Coordinates of N, CA and C in Angstrom, one line a residue:
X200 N -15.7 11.2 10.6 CA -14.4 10.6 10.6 C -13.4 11.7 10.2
X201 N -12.1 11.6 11.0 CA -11.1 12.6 10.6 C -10.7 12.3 9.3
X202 N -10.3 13.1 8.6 CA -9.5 13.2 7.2 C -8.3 11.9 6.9
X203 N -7.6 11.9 8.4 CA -6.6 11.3 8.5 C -7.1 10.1 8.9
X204 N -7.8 10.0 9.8 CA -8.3 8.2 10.1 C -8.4 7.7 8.4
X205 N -9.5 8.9 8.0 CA -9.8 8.1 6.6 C -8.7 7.7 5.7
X206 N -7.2 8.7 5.3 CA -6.4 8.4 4.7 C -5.4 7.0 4.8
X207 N -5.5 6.8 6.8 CA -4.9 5.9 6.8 C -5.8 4.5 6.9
X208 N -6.9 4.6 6.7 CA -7.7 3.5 6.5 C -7.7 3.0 5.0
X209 N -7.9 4.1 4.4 CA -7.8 3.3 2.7 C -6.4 3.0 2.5
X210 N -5.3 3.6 2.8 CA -3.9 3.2 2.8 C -3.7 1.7 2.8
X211 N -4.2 1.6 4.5 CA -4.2 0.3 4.5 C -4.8 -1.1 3.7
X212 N -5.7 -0.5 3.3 CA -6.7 -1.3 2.2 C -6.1 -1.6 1.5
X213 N -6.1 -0.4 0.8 CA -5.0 -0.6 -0.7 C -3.9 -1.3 -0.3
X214 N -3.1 -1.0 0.7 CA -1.6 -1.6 0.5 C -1.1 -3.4 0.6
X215 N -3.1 -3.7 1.5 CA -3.3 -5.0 1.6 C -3.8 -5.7 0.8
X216 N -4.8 -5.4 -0.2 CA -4.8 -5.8 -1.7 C -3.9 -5.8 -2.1
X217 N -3.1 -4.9 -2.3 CA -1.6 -4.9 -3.9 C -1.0 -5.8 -2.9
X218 N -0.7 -6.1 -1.8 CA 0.5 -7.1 -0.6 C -0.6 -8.6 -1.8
X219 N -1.8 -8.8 -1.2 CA -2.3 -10.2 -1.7 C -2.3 -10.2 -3.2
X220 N -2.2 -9.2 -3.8 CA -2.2 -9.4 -6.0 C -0.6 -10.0 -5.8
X221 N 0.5 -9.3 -5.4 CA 1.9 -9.1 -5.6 C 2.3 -10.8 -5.1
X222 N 1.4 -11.4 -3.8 CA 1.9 -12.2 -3.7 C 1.4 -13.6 -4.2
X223 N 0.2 -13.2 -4.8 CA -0.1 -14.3 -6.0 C 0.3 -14.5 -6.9
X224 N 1.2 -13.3 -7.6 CA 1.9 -13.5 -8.6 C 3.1 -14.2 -8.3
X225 N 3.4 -13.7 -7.1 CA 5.2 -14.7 -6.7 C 4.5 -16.2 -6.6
X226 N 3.4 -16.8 -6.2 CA 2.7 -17.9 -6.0 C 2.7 -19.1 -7.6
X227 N 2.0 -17.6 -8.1 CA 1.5 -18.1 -9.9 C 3.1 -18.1 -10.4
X228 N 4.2 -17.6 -10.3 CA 5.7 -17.7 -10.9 C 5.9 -18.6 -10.0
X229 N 6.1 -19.2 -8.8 CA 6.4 -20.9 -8.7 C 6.0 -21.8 -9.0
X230 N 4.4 -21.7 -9.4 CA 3.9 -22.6 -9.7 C 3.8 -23.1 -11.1
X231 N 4.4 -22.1 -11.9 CA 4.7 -22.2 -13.5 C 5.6 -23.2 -13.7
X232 N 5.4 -23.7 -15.3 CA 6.6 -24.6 -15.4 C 8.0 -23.5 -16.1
X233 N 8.5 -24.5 -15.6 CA 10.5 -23.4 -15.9 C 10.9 -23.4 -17.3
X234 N 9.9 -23.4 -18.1 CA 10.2 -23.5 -19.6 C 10.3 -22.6 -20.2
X235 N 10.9 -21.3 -19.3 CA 11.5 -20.1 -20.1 C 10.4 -18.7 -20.4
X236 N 9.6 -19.9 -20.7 CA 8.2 -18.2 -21.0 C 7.5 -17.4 -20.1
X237 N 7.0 -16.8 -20.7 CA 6.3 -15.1 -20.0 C 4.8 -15.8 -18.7
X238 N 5.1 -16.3 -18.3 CA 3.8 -16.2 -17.3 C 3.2 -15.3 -17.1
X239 N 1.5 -15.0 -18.4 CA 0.9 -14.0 -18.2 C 0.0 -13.7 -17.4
X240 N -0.3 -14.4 -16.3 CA -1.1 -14.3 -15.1 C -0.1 -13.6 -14.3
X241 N 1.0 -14.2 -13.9 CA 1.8 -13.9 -13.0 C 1.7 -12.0 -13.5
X242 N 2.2 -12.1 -14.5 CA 2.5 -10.4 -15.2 C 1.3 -9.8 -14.7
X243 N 0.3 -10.3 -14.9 CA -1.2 -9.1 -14.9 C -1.3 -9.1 -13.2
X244 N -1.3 -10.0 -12.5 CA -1.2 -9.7 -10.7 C -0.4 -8.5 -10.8
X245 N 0.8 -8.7 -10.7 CA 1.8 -7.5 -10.6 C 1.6 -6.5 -11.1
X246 N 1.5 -6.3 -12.5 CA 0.9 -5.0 -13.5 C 0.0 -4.3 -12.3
X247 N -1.3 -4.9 -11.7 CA -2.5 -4.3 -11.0 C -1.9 -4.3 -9.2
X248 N -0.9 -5.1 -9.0 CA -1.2 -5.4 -7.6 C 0.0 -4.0 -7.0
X249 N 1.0 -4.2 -8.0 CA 2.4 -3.1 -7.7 C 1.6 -1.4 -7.5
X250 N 1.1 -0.7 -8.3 CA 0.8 0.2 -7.9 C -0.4 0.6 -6.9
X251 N -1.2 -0.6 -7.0 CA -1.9 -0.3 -5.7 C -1.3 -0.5 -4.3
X252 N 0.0 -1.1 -4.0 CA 0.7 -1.3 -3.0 C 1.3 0.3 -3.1
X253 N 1.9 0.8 -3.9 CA 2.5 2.1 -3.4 C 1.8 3.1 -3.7
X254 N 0.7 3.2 -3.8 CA -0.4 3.5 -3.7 C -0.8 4.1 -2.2
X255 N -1.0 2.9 -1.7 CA -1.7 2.3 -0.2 C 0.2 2.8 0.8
X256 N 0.9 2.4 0.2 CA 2.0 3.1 1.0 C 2.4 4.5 1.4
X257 N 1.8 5.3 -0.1 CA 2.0 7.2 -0.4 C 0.8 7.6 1.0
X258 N -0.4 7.1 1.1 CA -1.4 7.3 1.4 C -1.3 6.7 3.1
X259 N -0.6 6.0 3.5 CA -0.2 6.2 4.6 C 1.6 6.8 5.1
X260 N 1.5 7.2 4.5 CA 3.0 8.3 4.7 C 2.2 9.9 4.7
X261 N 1.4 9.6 3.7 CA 0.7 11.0 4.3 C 0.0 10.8 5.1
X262 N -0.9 10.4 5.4 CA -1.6 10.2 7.0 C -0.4 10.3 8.0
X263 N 0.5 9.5 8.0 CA 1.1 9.8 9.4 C 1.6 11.2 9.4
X264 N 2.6 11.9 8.2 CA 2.9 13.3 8.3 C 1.7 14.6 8.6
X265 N 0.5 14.3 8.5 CA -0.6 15.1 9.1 C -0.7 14.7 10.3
X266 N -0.9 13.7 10.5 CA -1.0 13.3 12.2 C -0.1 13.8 12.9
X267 N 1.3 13.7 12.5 CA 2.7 14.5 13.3 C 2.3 16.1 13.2
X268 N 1.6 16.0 12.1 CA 1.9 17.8 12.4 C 0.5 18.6 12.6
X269 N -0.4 17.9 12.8 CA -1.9 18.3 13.8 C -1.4 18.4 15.1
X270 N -0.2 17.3 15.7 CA 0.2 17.3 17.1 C 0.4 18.7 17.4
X271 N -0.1 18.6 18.6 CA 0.2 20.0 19.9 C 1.5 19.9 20.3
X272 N 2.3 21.0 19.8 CA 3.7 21.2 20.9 C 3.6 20.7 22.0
X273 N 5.1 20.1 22.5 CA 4.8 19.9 23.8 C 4.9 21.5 24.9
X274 N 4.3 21.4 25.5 CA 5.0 22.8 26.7 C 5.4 22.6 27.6
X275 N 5.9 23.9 28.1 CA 6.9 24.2 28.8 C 6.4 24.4 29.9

């Protein structure tokens, strides 16, 4: 497998984990009661799920900028 397939495969991985932690947390903060306090579930989703989403985002930004620049010139 190319370098790049692989990069943009875990990219995606990761960035689809931290998307499902990030959006359990917005799930777990609606579903809290509005009594003002720290919802520490909600906190620890996000704590884990935020960096693995830009994580999974760096890691396909590089995959695509190798793929652009493995491309063959066009000719003339």
């Amino acid at each position: 497998m190319r370098s790049t397939r692989v990069l943009c495969l875990v990219g995606g991985i990761l960035l689809a984990v931290g998307g499902l932690l990030c959006g359990g947390a917005f799930l777990a903060d609606l579903a809290s009661d509005p009594d003002g306090g720290a919802d520490i579930g909600a906190g620890a989703l996000l704590f884990v799920g935020q960096p693995l989403a830009y994580t999974g985002v760096v890691l396909l930004v590089v995959a695509l900028v190798r793929s652009v620049r493995s491309a063959d010139p066009p000719r003339r």
